[in-house]
Coordinates of C-alpha atoms in Angstrom, one line a residue:
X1 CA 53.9 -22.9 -21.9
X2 CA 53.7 -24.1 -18.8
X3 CA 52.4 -21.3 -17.1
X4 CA 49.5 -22.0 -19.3
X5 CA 49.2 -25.2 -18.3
X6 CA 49.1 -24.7 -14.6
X7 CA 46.1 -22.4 -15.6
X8 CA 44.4 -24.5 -17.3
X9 CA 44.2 -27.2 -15.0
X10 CA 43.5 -25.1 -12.1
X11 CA 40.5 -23.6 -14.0
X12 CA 39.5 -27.1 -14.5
X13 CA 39.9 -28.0 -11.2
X14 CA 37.1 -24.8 -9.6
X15 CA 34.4 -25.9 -12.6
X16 CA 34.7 -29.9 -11.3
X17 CA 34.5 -28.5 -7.9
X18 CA 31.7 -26.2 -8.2
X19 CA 29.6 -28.5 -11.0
X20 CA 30.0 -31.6 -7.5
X21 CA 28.6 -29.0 -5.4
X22 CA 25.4 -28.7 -7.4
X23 CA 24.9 -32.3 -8.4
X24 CA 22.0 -33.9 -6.2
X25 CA 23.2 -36.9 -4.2
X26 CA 22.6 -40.3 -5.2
X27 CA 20.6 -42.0 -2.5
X28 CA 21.3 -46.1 -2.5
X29 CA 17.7 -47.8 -2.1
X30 CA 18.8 -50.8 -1.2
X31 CA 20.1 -49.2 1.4
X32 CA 18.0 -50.4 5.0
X33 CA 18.7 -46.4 5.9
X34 CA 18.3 -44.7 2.7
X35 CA 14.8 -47.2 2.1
X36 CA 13.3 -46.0 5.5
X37 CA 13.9 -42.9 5.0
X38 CA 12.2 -42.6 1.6
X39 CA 9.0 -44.7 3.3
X40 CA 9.0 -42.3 6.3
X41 CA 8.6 -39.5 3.4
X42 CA 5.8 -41.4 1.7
X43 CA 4.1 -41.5 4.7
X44 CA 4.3 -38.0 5.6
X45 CA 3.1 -36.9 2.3
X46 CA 0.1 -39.7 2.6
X47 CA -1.2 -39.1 5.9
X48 CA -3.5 -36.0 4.8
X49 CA -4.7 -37.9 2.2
X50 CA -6.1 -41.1 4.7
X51 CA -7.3 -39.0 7.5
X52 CA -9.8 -37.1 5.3
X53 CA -10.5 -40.3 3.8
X54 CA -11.2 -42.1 7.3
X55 CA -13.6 -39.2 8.0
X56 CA -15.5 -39.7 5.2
X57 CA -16.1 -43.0 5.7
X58 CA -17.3 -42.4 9.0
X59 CA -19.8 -39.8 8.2
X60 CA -21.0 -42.0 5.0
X61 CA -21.3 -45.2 7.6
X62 CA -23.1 -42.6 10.2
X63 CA -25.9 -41.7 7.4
X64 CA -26.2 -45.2 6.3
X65 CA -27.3 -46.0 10.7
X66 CA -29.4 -42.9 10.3
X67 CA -31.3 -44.2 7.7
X68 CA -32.0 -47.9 8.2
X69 CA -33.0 -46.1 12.0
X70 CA -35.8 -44.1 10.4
X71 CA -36.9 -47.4 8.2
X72 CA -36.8 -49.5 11.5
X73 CA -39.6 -47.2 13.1
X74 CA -41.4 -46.6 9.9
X75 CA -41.7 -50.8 10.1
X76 CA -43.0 -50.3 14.4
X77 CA -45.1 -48.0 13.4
X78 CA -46.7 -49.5 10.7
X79 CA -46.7 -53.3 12.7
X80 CA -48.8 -51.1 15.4
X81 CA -50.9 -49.9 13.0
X82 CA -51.6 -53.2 11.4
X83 CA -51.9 -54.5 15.1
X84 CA -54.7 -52.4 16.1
X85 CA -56.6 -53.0 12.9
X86 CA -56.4 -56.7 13.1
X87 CA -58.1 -56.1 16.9
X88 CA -60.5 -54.1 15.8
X89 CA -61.3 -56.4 12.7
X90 CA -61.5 -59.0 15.5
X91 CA -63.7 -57.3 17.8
X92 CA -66.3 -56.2 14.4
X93 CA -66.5 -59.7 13.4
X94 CA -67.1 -60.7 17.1
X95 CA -69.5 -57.7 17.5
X96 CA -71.8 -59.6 14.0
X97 CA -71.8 -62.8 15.5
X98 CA -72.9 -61.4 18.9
X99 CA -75.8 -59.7 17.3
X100 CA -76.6 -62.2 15.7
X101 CA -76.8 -65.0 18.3
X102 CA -78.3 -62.1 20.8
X103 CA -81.5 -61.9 18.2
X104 CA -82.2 -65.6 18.6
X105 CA -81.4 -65.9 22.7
X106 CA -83.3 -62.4 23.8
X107 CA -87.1 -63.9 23.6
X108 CA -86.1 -67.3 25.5
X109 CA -83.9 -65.4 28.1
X110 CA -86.4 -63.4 28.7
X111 CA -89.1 -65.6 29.7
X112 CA -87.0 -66.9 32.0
X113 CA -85.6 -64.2 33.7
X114 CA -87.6 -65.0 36.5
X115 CA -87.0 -68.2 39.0
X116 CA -89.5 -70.6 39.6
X117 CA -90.9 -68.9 42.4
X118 CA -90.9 -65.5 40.5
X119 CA -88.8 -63.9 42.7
X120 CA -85.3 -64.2 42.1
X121 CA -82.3 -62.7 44.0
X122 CA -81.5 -59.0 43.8
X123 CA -78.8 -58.5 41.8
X124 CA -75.4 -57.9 43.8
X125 CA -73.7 -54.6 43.7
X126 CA -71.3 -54.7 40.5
X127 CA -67.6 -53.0 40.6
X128 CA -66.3 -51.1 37.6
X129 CA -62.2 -50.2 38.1
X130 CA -63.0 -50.6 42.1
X131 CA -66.1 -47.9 42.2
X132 CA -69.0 -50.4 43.4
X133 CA -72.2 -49.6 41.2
X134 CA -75.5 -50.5 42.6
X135 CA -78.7 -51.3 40.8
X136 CA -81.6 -49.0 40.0
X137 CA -83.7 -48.2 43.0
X138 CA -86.8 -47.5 40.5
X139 CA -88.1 -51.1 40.9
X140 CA -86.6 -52.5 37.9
X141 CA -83.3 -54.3 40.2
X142 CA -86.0 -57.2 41.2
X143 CA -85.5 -58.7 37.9
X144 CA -88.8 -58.8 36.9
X145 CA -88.8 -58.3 32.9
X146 CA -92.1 -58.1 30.9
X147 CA -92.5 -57.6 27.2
X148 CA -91.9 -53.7 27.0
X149 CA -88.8 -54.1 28.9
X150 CA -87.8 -56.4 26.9
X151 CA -87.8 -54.1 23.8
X152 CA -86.0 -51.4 25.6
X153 CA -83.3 -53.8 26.8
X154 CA -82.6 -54.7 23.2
X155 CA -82.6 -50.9 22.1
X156 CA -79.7 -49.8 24.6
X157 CA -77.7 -52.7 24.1
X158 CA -78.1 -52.1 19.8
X159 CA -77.2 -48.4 20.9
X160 CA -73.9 -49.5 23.2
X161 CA -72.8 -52.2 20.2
X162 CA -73.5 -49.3 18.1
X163 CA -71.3 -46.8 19.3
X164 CA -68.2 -49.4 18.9
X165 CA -69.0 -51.7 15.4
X166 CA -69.9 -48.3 13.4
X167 CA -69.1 -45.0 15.2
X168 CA -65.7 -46.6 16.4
X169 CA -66.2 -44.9 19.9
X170 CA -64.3 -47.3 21.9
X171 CA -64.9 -44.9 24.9
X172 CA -68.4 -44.3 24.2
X173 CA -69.2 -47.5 23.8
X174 CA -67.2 -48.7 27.4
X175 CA -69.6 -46.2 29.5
X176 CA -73.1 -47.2 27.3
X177 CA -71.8 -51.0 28.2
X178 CA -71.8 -49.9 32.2
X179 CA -75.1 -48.2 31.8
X180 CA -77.1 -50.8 30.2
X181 CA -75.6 -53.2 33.3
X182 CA -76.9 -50.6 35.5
X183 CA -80.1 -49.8 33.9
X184 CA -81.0 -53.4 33.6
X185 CA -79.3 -56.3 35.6
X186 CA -81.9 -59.0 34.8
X187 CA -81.0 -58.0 30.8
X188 CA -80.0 -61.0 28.9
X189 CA -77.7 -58.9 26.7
X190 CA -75.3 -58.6 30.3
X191 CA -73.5 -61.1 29.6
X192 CA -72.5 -59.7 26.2
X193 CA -71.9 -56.0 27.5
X194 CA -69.5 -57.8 30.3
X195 CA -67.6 -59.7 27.6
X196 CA -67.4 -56.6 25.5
X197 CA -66.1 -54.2 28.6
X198 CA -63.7 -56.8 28.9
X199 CA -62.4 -56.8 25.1
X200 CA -62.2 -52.8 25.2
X201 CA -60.1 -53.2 28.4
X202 CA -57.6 -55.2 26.5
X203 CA -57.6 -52.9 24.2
X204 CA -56.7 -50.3 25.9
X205 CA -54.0 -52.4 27.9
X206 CA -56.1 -52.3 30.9
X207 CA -55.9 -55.8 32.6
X208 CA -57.2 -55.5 36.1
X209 CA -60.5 -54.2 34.6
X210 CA -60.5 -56.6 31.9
X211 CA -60.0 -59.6 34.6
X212 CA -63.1 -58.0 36.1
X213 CA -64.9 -57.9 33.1
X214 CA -64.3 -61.7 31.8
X215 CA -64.6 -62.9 35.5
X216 CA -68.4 -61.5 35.9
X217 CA -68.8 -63.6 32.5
X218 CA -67.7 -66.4 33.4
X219 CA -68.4 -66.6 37.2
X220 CA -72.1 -65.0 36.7
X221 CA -73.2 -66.7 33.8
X222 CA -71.2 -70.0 33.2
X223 CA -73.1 -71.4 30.5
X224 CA -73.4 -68.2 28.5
X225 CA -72.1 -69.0 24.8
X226 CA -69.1 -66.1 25.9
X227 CA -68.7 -67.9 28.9
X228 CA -65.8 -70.2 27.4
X229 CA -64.2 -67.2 24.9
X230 CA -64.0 -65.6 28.7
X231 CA -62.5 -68.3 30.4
X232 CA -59.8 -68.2 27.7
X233 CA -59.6 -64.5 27.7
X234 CA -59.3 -64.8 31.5
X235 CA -56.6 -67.8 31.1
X236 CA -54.4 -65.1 28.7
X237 CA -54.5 -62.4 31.3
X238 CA -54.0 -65.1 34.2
X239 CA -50.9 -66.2 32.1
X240 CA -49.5 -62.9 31.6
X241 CA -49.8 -62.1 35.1
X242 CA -47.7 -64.8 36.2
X243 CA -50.4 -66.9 38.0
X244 CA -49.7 -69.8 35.5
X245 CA -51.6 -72.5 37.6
X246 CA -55.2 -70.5 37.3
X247 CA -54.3 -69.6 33.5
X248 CA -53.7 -73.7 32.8
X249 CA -57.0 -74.3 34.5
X250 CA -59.1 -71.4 32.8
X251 CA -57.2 -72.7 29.5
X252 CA -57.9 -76.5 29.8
X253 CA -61.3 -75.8 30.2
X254 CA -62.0 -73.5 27.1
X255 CA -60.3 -76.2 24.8
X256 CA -63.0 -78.8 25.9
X257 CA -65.2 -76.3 24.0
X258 CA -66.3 -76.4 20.2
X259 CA -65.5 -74.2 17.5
X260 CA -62.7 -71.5 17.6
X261 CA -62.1 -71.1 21.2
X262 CA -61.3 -74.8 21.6
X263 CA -58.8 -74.5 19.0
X264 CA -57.1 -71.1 20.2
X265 CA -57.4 -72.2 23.7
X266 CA -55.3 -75.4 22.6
X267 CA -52.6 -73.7 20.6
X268 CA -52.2 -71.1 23.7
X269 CA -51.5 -74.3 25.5
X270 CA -49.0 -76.2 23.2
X271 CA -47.0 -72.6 22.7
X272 CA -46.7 -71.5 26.6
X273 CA -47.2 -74.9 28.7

């Protein structure tokens, strides 16, 4: 009987043994050890997880830049297109009114073309971009105009205004400009084709030879009626080029002017004076 027993309890003794061994160990989390441990794990077992995450967001953030990019320029582009077409509708409506007002000077500037000995100066040599171009040597650069002249003037200044109100040949319309200047000094429509060389020249960023253009306007024929849209032109250019005391000067006279120019010429003041 007690042999028995001392089995028995030994046998009981290997199966508490052996079922400890298997039993997973409690862990304490209150325990400051046992609680970092367990976060450490966590964070393992995360960190996959956030780095593909992070790189997601980065790439979804780098197509968002890439896109308001490409809408940015689509908005340049379509402000320079709007710019241009807002010059051009400018220089058309500019263009009618120079017609226009050219229909009703041409017959009184022609009749006095002459001075009042009937002999008036030769014309001076002209510069275009610093090449000097003289006048005809055919007779007509003693400014004597008669009645025939006076139609053929009209008909190669119609065909230079031409080229840049309907055929939009800005270049075209620069060189037929030079010609009729060239062709006819005593023209009354030289004025105009020096105002006109000068707007082209602006448009196509060209200041120097748009200085040169606007200055022949205003120096060579002062009381033109594009003398004082000149002076302001002139006063823009002046302004841009640093030379602020010329551009004030140029400016303050244009707004003693009527109409448009006056008004312009004032708010350029106000805004950069």
């Amino acid at each position: 009987m007690k042999f028995s027993l001392a089995v028995l309890i030994t046998l009981t003794l290997v199966t508490v043994t052996a079922v400890g061994q298997n039993l997973t160990p409690i862990v304490d989390l209150n325990s400051p050890v046992d609680a970092a441990a367990n976060a450490s794990a966590s964070l393992s077992m995360d960190a996959p997880d956030r780095a593909v995450d992070g790189q997601g967001d980065r790439y979804y953030q780098m197509q968002v830049l890439q896109e308001e990019v490409q809408m940015l320029r689509g908005m340049v582009e379509e402000l320079n297109y709007e710019l241009q077409q807002l010059k051009q509708r400018q220089m058309d409506d500019y263009l009618d009114i120079d017609r226009r007002l050219s229909a009703q000077v041409s017959g009184s500037a022609v009749s006095g073309a002459t001075s009042a000995s009937g002999v008036p100066a030769a014309p001076a040599a002209r510069s275009f971009g610093g090449e000097p171009v003289m006048p005809p040597s055919d007779g007509s650069a003693d400014g004597m105009v008669n009645p025939a002249d006076s139609s053929a003037m009209k008909a190669d200044y119609d065909k230079a205004s031409g080229l840049l109100l309907k055929q939009r040949d800005i270049n075209g319309a620069a060189l037929a400009f030079k010609q009729h200047i060239v062709d006819y000094p005593s023209s009354p429509y030289v004025p105009n084709a020096y105002y006109w060389l000068g707007e082209i020249y602006l448009l196509q960023d060209q200041a120097e030879l748009s200085r040169q253009s606007f200055t022949a306007v205003v120096e060579g024929h002062p009381l033109h009626a594009k003398a004082m849209d000149a002076r302001f032109k002139l006063g823009k250019i002046y302004h841009q080029l640093g030379e602020d005391s010329r551009a004030k000067e140029l400016l303050e006279i244009a707004a003693t002017s009527t109409g448009g120019v006056s008004r312009k010429a004032r708010a350029y003041l106000d805004n950069n004076f």
